[in-house]
Coordinates of C-alpha atoms and ligand atoms in Angstrom, one line a residue:
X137 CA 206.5 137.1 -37.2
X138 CA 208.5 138.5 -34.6
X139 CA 207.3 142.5 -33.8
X140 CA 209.6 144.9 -34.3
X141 CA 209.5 149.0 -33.1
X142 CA 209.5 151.1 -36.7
X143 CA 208.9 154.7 -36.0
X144 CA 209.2 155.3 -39.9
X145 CA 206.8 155.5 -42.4
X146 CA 208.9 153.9 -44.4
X147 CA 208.7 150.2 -44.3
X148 CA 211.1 147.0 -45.0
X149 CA 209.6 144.3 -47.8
X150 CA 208.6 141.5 -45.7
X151 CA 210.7 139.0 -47.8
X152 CA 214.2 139.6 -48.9
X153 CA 214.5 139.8 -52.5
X154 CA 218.1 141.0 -54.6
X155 CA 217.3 144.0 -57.1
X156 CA 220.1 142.1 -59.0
X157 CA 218.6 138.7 -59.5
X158 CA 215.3 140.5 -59.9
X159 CA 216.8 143.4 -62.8
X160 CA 216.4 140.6 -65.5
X161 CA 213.4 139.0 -67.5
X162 CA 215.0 135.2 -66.5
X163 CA 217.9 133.5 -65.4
X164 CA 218.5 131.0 -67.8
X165 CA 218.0 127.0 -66.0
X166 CA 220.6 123.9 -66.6
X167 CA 220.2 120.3 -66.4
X168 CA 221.4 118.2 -63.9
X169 CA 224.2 116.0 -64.7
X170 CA 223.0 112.7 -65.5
X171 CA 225.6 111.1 -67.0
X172 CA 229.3 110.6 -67.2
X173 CA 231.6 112.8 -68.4
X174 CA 234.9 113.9 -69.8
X175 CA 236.2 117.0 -69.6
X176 CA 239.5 119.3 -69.8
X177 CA 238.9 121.3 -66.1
X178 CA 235.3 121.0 -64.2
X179 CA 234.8 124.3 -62.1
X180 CA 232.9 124.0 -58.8
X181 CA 230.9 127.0 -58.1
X182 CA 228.7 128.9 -60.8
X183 CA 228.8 132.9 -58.8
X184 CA 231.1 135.1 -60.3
X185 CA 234.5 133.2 -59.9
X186 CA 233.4 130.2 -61.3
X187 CA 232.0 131.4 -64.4
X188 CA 234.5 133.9 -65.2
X189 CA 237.5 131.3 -64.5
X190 CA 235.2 129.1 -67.1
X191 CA 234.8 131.8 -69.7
X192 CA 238.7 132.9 -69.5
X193 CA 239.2 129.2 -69.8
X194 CA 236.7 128.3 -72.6
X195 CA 238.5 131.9 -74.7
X196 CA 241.8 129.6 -74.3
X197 CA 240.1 126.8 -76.2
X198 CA 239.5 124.3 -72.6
X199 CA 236.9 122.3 -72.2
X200 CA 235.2 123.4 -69.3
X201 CA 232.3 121.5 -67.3
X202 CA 230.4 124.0 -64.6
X203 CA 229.3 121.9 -61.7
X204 CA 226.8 124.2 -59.6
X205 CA 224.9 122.5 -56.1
X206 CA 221.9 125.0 -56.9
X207 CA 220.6 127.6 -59.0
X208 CA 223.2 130.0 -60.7
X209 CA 224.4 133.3 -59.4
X210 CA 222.1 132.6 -56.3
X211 CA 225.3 132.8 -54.1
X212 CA 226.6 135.4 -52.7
X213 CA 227.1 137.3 -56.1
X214 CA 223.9 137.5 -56.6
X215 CA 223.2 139.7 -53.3
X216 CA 226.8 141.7 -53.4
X217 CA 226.7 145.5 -53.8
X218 CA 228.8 145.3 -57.1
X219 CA 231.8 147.7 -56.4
X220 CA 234.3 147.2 -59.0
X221 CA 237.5 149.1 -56.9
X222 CA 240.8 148.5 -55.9
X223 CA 239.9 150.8 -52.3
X224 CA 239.1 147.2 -50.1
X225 CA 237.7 149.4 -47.0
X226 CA 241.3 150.5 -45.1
X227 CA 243.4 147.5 -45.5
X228 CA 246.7 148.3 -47.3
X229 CA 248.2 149.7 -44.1
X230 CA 247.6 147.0 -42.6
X231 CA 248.3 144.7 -45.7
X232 CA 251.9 146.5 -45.6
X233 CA 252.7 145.7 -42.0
X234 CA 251.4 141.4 -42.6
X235 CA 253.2 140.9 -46.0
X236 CA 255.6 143.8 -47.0
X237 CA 255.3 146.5 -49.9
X238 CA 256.0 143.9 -52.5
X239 CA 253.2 141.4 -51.6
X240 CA 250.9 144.5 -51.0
X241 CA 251.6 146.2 -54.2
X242 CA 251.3 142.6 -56.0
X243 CA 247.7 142.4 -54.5
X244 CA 246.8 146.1 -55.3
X245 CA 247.7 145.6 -59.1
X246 CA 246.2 142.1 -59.5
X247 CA 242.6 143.8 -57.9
X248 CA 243.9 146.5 -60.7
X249 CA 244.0 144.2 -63.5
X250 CA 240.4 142.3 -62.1
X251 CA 239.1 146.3 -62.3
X252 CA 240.3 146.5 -66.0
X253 CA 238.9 142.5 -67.4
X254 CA 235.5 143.6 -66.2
X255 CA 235.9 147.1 -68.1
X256 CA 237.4 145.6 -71.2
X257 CA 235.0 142.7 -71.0
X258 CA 232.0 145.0 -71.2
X259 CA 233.5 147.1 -73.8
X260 CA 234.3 144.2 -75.9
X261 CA 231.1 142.4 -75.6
X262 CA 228.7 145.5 -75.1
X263 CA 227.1 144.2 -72.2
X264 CA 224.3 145.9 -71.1
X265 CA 224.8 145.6 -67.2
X266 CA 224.8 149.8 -65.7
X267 CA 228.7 149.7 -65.5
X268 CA 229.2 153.2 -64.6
X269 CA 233.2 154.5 -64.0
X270 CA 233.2 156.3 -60.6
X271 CA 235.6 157.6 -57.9
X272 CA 235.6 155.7 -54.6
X273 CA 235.9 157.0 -51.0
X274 CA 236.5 155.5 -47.6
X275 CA 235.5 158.6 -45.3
X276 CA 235.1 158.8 -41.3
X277 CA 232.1 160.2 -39.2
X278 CA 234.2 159.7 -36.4
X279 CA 237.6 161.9 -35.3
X280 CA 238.8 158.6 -33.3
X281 CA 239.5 156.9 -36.7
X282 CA 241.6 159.7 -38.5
X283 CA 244.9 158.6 -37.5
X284 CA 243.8 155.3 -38.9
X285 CA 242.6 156.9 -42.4
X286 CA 245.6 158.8 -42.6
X287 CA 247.9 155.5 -42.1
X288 CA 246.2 154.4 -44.8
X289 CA 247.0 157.2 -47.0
X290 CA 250.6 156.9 -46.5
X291 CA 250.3 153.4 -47.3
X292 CA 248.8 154.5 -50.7
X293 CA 251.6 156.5 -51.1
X294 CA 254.1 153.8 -50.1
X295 CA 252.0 151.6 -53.0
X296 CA 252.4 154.3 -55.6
X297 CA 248.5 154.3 -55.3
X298 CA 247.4 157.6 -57.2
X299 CA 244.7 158.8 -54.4
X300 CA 243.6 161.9 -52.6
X301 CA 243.4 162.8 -49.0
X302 CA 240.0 165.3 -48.4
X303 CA 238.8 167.4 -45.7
X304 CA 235.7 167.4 -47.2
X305 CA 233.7 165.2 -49.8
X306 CA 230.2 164.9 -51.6
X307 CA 228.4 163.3 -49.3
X308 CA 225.6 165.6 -47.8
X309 CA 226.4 164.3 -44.0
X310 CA 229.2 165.8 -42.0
X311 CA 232.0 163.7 -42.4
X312 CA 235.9 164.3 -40.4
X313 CA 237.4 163.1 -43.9
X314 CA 238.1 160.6 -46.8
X315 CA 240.9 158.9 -48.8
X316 CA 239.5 159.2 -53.2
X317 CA 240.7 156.7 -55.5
X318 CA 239.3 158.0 -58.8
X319 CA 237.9 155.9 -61.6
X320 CA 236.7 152.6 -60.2
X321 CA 233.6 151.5 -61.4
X322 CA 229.9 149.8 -60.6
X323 CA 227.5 147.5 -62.3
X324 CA 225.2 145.4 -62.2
X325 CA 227.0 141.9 -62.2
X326 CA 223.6 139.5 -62.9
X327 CA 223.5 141.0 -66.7
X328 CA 227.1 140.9 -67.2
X329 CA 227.6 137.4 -65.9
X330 CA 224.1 135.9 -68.2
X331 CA 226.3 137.0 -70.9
X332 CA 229.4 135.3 -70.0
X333 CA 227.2 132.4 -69.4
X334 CA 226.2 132.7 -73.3
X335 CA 229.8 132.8 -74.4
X336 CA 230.8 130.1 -72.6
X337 CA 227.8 127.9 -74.0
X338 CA 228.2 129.2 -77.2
X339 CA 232.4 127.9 -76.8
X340 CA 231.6 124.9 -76.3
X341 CA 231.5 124.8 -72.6
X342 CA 228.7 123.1 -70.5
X343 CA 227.0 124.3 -67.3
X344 CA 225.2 122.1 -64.5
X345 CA 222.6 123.0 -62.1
X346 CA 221.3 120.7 -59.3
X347 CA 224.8 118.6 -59.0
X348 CA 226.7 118.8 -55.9
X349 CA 230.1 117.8 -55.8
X350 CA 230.9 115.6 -52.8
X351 CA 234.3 114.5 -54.1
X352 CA 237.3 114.7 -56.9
X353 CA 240.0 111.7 -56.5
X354 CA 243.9 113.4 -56.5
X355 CA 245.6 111.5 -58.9
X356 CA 245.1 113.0 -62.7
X357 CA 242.8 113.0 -64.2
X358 CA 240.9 113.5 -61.5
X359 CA 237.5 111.7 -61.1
X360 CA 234.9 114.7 -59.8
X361 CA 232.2 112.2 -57.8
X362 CA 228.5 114.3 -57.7
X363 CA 226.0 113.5 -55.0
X364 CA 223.3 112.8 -57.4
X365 CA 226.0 109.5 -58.9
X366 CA 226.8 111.2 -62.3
X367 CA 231.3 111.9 -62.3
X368 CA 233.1 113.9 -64.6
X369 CA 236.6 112.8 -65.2
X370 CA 239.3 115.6 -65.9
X371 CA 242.5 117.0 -65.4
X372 CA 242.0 120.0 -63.4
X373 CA 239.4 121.3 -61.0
X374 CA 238.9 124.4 -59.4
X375 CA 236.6 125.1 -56.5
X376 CA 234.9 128.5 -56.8
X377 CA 232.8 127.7 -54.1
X378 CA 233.0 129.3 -50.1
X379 CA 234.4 126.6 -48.9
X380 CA 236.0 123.8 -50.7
X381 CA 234.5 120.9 -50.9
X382 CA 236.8 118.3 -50.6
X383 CA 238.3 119.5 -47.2
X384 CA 239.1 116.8 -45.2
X385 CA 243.1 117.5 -45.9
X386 CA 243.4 121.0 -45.8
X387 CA 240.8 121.9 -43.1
X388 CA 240.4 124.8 -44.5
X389 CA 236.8 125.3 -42.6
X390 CA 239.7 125.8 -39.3
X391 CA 241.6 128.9 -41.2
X392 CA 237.8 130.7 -42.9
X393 CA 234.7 132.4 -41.0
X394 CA 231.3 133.5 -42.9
X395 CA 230.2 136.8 -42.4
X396 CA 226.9 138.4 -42.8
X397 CA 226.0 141.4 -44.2
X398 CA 222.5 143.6 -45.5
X399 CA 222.0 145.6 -48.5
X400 CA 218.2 148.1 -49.0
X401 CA 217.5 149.5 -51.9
X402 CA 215.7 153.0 -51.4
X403 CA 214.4 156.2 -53.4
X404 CA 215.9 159.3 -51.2
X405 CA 214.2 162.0 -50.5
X406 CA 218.1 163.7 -51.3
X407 CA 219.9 163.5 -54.4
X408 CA 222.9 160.9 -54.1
X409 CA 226.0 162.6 -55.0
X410 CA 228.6 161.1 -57.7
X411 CA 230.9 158.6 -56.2
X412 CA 230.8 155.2 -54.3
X413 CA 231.4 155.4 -50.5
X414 CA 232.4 153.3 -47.7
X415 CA 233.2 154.6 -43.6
X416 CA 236.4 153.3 -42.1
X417 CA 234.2 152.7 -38.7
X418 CA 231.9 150.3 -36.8
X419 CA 229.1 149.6 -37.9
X420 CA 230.1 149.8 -41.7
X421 CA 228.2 151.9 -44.1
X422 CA 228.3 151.0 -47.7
X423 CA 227.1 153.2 -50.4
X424 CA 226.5 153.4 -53.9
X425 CA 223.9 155.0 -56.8
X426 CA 221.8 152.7 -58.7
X427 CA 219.0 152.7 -61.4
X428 CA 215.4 150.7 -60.6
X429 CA 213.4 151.3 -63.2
X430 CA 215.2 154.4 -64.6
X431 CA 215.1 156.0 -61.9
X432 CA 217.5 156.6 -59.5
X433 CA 218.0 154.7 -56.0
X434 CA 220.8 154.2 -53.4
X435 CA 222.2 151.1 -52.0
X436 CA 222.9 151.1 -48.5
X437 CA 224.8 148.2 -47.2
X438 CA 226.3 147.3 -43.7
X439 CA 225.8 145.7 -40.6
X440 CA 228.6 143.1 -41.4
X441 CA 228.7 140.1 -38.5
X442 CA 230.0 136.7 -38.0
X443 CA 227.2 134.4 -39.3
X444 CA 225.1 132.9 -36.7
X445 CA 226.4 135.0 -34.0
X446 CA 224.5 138.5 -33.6
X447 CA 221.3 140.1 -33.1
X448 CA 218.2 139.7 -34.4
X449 CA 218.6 139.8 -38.0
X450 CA 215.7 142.0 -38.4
X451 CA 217.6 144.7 -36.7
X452 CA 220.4 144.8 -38.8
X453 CA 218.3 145.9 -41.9
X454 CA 216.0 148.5 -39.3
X455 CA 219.7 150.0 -38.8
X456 CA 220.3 150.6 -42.2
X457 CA 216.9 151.7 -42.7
X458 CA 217.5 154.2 -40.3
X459 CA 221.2 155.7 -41.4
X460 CA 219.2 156.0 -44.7
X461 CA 216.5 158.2 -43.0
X462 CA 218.6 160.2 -41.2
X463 CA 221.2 160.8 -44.3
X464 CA 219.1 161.3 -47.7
X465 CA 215.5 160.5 -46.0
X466 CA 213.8 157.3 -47.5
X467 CA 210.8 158.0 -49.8
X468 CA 210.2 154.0 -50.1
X469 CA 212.4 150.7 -49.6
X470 CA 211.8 148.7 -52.7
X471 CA 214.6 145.8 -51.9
X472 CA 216.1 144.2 -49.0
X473 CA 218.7 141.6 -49.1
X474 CA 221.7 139.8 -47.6
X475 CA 225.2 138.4 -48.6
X476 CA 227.8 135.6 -46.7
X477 CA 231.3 136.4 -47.5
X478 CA 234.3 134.5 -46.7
X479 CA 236.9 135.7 -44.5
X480 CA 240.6 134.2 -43.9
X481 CA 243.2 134.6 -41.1
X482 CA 245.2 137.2 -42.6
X483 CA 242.3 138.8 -44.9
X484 CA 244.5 137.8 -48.1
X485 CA 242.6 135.8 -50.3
X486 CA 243.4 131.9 -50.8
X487 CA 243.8 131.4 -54.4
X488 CA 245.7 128.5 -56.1
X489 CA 247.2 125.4 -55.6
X490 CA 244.6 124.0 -52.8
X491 CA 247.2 121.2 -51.6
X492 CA 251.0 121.4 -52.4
X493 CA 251.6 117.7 -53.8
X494 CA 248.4 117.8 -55.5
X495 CA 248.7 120.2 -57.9
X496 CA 245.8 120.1 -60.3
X497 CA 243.0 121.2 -57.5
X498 CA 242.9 124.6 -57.5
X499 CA 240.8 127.0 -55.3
X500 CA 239.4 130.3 -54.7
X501 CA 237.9 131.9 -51.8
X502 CA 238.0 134.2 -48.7
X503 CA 237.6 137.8 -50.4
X504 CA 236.4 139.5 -47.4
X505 CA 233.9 141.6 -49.1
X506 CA 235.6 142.6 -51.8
X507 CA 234.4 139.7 -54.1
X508 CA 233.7 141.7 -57.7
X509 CA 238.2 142.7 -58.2
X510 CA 239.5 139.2 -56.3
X511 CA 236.9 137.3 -58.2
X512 CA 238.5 138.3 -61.4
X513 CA 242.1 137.9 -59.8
X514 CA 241.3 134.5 -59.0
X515 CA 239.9 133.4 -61.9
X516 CA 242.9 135.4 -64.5
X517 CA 245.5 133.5 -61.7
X518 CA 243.8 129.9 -61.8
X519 CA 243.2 130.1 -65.6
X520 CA 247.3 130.7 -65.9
X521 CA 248.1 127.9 -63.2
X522 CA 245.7 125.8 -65.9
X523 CA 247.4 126.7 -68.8
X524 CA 250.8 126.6 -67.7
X525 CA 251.9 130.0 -67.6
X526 CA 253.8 131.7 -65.1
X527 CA 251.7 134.5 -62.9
X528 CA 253.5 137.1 -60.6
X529 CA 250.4 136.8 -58.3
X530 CA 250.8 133.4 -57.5
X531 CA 252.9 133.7 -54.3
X532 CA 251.0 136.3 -52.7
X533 CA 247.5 134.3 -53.0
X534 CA 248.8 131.1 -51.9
X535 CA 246.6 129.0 -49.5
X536 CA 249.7 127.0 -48.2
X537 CA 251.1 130.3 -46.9
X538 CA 249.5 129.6 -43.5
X539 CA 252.6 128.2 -41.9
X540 CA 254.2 131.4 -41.6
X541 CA 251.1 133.7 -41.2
X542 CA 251.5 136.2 -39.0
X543 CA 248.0 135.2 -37.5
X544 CA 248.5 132.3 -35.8
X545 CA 246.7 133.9 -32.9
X546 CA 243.5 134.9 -35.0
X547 CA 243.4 130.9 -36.1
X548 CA 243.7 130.4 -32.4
X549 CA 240.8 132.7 -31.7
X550 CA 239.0 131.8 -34.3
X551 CA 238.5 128.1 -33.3
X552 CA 237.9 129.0 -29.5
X553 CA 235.2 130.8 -30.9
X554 CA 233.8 127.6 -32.9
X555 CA 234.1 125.8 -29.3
X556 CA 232.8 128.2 -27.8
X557 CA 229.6 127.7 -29.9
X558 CA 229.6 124.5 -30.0
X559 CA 229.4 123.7 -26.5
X560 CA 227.2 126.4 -25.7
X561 CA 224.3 125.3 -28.5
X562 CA 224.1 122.1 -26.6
X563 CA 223.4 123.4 -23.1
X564 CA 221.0 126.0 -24.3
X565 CA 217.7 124.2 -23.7
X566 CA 215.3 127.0 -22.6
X567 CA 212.8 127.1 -25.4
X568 CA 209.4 127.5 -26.7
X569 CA 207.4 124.4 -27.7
X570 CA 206.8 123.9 -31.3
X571 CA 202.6 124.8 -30.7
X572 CA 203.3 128.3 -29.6
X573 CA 204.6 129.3 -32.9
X574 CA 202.6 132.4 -34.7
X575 CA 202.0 132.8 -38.9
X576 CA 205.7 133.3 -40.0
X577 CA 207.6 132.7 -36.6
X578 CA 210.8 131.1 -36.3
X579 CA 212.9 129.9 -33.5
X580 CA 214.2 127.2 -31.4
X581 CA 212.4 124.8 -29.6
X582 CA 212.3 122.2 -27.5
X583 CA 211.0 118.7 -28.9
X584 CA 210.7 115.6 -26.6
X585 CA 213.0 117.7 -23.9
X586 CA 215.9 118.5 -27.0
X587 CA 216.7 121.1 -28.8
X588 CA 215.0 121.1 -32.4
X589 CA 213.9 124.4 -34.8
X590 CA 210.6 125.3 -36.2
X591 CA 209.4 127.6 -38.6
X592 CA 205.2 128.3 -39.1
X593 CA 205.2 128.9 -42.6
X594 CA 202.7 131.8 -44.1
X595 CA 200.2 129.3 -45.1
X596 CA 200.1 127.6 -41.4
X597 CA 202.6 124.8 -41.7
X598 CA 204.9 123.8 -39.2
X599 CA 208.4 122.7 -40.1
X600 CA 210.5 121.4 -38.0
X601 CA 214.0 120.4 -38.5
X602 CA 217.0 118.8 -36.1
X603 CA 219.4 121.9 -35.6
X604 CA 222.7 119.8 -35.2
X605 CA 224.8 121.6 -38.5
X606 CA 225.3 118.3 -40.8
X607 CA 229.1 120.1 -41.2
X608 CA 230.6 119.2 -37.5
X609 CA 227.8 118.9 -35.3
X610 CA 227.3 122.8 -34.5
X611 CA 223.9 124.1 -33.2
X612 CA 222.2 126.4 -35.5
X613 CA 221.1 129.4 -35.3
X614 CA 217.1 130.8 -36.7
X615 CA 217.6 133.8 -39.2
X616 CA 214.3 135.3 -38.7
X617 CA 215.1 138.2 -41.3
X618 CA 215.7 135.6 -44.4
X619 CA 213.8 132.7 -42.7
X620 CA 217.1 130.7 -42.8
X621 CA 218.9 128.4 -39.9
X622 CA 222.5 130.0 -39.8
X623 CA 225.5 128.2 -38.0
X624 CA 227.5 130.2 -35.8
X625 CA 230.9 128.1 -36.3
X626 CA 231.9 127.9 -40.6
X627 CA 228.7 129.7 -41.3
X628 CA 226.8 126.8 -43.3
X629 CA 223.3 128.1 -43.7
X630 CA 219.7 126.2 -44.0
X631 CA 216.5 126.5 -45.7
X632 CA 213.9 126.7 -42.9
X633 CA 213.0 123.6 -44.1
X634 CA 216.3 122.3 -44.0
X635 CA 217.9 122.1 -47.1
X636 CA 221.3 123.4 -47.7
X637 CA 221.7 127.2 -49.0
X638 CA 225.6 127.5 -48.0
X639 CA 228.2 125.2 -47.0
X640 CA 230.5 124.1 -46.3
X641 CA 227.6 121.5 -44.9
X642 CA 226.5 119.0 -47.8
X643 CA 223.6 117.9 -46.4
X644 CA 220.5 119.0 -45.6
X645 CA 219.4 119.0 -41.9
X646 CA 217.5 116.3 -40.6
X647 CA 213.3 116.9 -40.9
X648 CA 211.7 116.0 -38.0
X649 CA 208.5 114.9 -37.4
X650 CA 206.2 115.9 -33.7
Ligands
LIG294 FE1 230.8 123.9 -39.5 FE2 228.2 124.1 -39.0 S1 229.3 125.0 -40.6 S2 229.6 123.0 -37.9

């Protein structure tokens, strides 16, 4: 494994692991679909989207079919730093200058609504999950971002956003200043979506592991086609995944870009004060109190970068290791993990109708980081577009409003930037061979004079995979911090043995033998 310089006592678990996914005795397993079936709406995607769009559907009385490639919750809800807040890092300001004060206020009070489901949810089903009601604060370190924070802040007033503007704030690290929305909330979202998972089985509803969707035919019913042969016939479906899967007419791969970001766990050394907390600067600090074990830890999350494209991953989580040392002082790091999140052009969600004349294939996706409220909007929104009731949110969430989006130049951009990596992976042919690889080294290498990637596995084994991303040809990118092979362009991401962990890539890259 690639060395790294730690002056700290204090060291990083050698394998990533989420505290979420690891909090509980089991996550419940699912069959594979085997067989045909017929359903009322089949939901794509079983993170936090999918399965709340299927329990708010299932409480209606709809039949509901989960259809999930992998494991449950092993997406990107599984590895999120579960802030339930309506404060989206500074946006608004720049939300109000995109899409007007009525689209702005829309999205504030539809993330307002997603705050309150998961509260009442919790209440009403006593879910044991750590849902604590806290303040939350964006703050800067850094006197070149005040005129910035303070935009923001009239923008809250603008929005009718109750908030406060401090001088000062808990945190025990000098800070310029901070915007306070009181009363949002954290949890811990693996325990409170198990449970929803119950209910929904419990209503009737069915839930798939191991069955990727490759297809679903537009006319209705819709015929949902599965990788593995089984199809579920139906009259809506909604795709809770990243990226949707049946793309080939809305490109929407061309409008999205994956971003990376790291989470450690750690016992302080100093107390963490009360409150959640996120800076309005480069690099991005995230931070929040949690329980291990009954006792208390702190989450600190950052280092956000476009998938693929960055340093060595390793890095990002010494960063973090050392904003932790130098703020509370780390007694011991007991998790380290990573998330993807989906961005769009103008930062707005795309939730809804995913093509205009086809109007029972709805989608959800591109939440920035702010996954736990837009989750909820999304699935509250797609359950009323199901039912047939009207929803004053639908407008702002559209994904068809890209023909007038202000960021015609970011799409621009965005796909010079896909070229850009693209052409480059191809010419970069300077490697190691396969051979030199230590115990738990990854990289590219070169294979018969082309570009290949390896991975020496802990017990000695050498796998080695064809890094051409099976999505549109992109050269990926070794992860050496999750052991994964990232690609640069729509962020699909690899097992090192190939497989696929995230698309929108459906299949797996091609093994290769020396
Ligand atoms: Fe699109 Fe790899 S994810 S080319």
């Amino acid at each position: 494994m690639t060395q790294h310089s730690q002056a700290s006592t204090v060291s990083l678990p050698q394998f990533p692991q989420s505290y979420w996914l690891d909090s509980v005795d089991q996550i419940p397993q699912f069959p594979s679909l085997t067989a045909d079936l017929k359903t009322d709406v089949a939901v794509i995607g079983a993170g936090i989207t999918g399965i709340t769009t299927a329990y708010l559907l299932a409480k209606r009385g709809v039949k509901v079919v989960v259809l999930n490639a992998g494991r449950i919750l092993g997406g990107t809800t599984g590895h999120t730093t579960a802030k339930v807040t309506t404060q989206h890092g500074l946006i608004y300001h720049e939300f109000l200058s995109h899409f007007g004060e009525e689209k702005t206020r829309l999205y504030y009070e539809a993330n307002n609504e997603a705050l309150s489901l998961i509260k009442n949810t919790v209440n009403e089903l006593g879910i044991d999950c750590q849902f604590t009601e806290e303040d939350a604060y964006v703050y800067t370190s850094d006197e070149a971002y005040l005129n910035q924070l303070q935009d923001e802040y009239l923008a809250y007033g603008n929005l009718q956003i109750a908030a406060d503007y401090l001088e000062s704030n808990p945190l025990p690290f000098a800070t310029k200043a901070a915007i306070r929305i009181r009363a949002q909330a954290r949890f811990n979202p693996v325990p409170y979506l198990l449970r929803l998972i119950q209910e929904i089985t419990q209503m009737g509803g069915q839930i798939f592991e191991g069955t990727t969707v490759v297809g679903a035919t537009h006319e209705k019913p819709s015929t949902v086609k599965t990788k593995q042969g089984a199809q579920v016939t139906c009259d809506y479906v909604v795709t809770a995944s990243h990226y949707p899967f049946n793309d080939i007419k809305g490109a929407y791969f061309t409008r999205l870009h994956a971003e990376k970001s790291y989470v450690i766990a750690a016992r302080t050394e100093k107390t963490f004060p009360e409150g959640m907390y996120i800076n309005a600067e480069q690099p991005s600090r995230s931070l929040r109190a949690v329980t291990i074990d009954g006792e208390p830890a702190v989450l600190i999350g950052g280092e956000g970068h476009k998938t693929g494209q960055g340093l060595c991953t390793h890095q990002y989580y010494e960063n973090l290791q050392k904003f932790g040392e130098e703020t509370f002082g780390l007694k011991e790091i007991l998790y380290r993990w990573s998330a993807q999140d989906v961005f769009t052009l103008d930062k707005m969600p795309y939730i809804g109708r995913q093509f205009n004349d086809v109007p029972h294939l709805l989608m959800a996706t591109g939440y920035r980081k702010w996954g736990m409220t837009n989750s909820m909007v999304a699935a509250m929104l797609n359950t009323k577009l199901i039912v047939g009731e009207q929803s004053p949110y639908e407008e702002v969430f559209t994904p068809h409003r890209f023909h007038a989006d202000p960021s015609v130049k970011t799409f621009v951009m965005q796909n010079a930037n896909v070229a850009k990596h693209f052409v480059a992976g191809k010419f970069d042919l300077q490697h190691k061979q396969p051979e030199e690889l230590s115990t738990d080294e990854g990289s590219v290498v070169s294979v018969g004079g082309k570009r290949a990637g390896a991975y020496r596995d802990t017990s000695g084994e050498l796998h080695v995979v064809d890094t051409t991303c099976t999505h549109l040809g992109c050269e990926v990118e070794w992860n050496d911090a999750e052991r994964t092979w990232d690609c640069p362009c729509h962020g699909s991401r690899y097992s090192y043995q190939g497989d696929v962990i995230e698309g929108p890539a459906k299949k797996a890259l091609t093994k290769l033998s020396l």
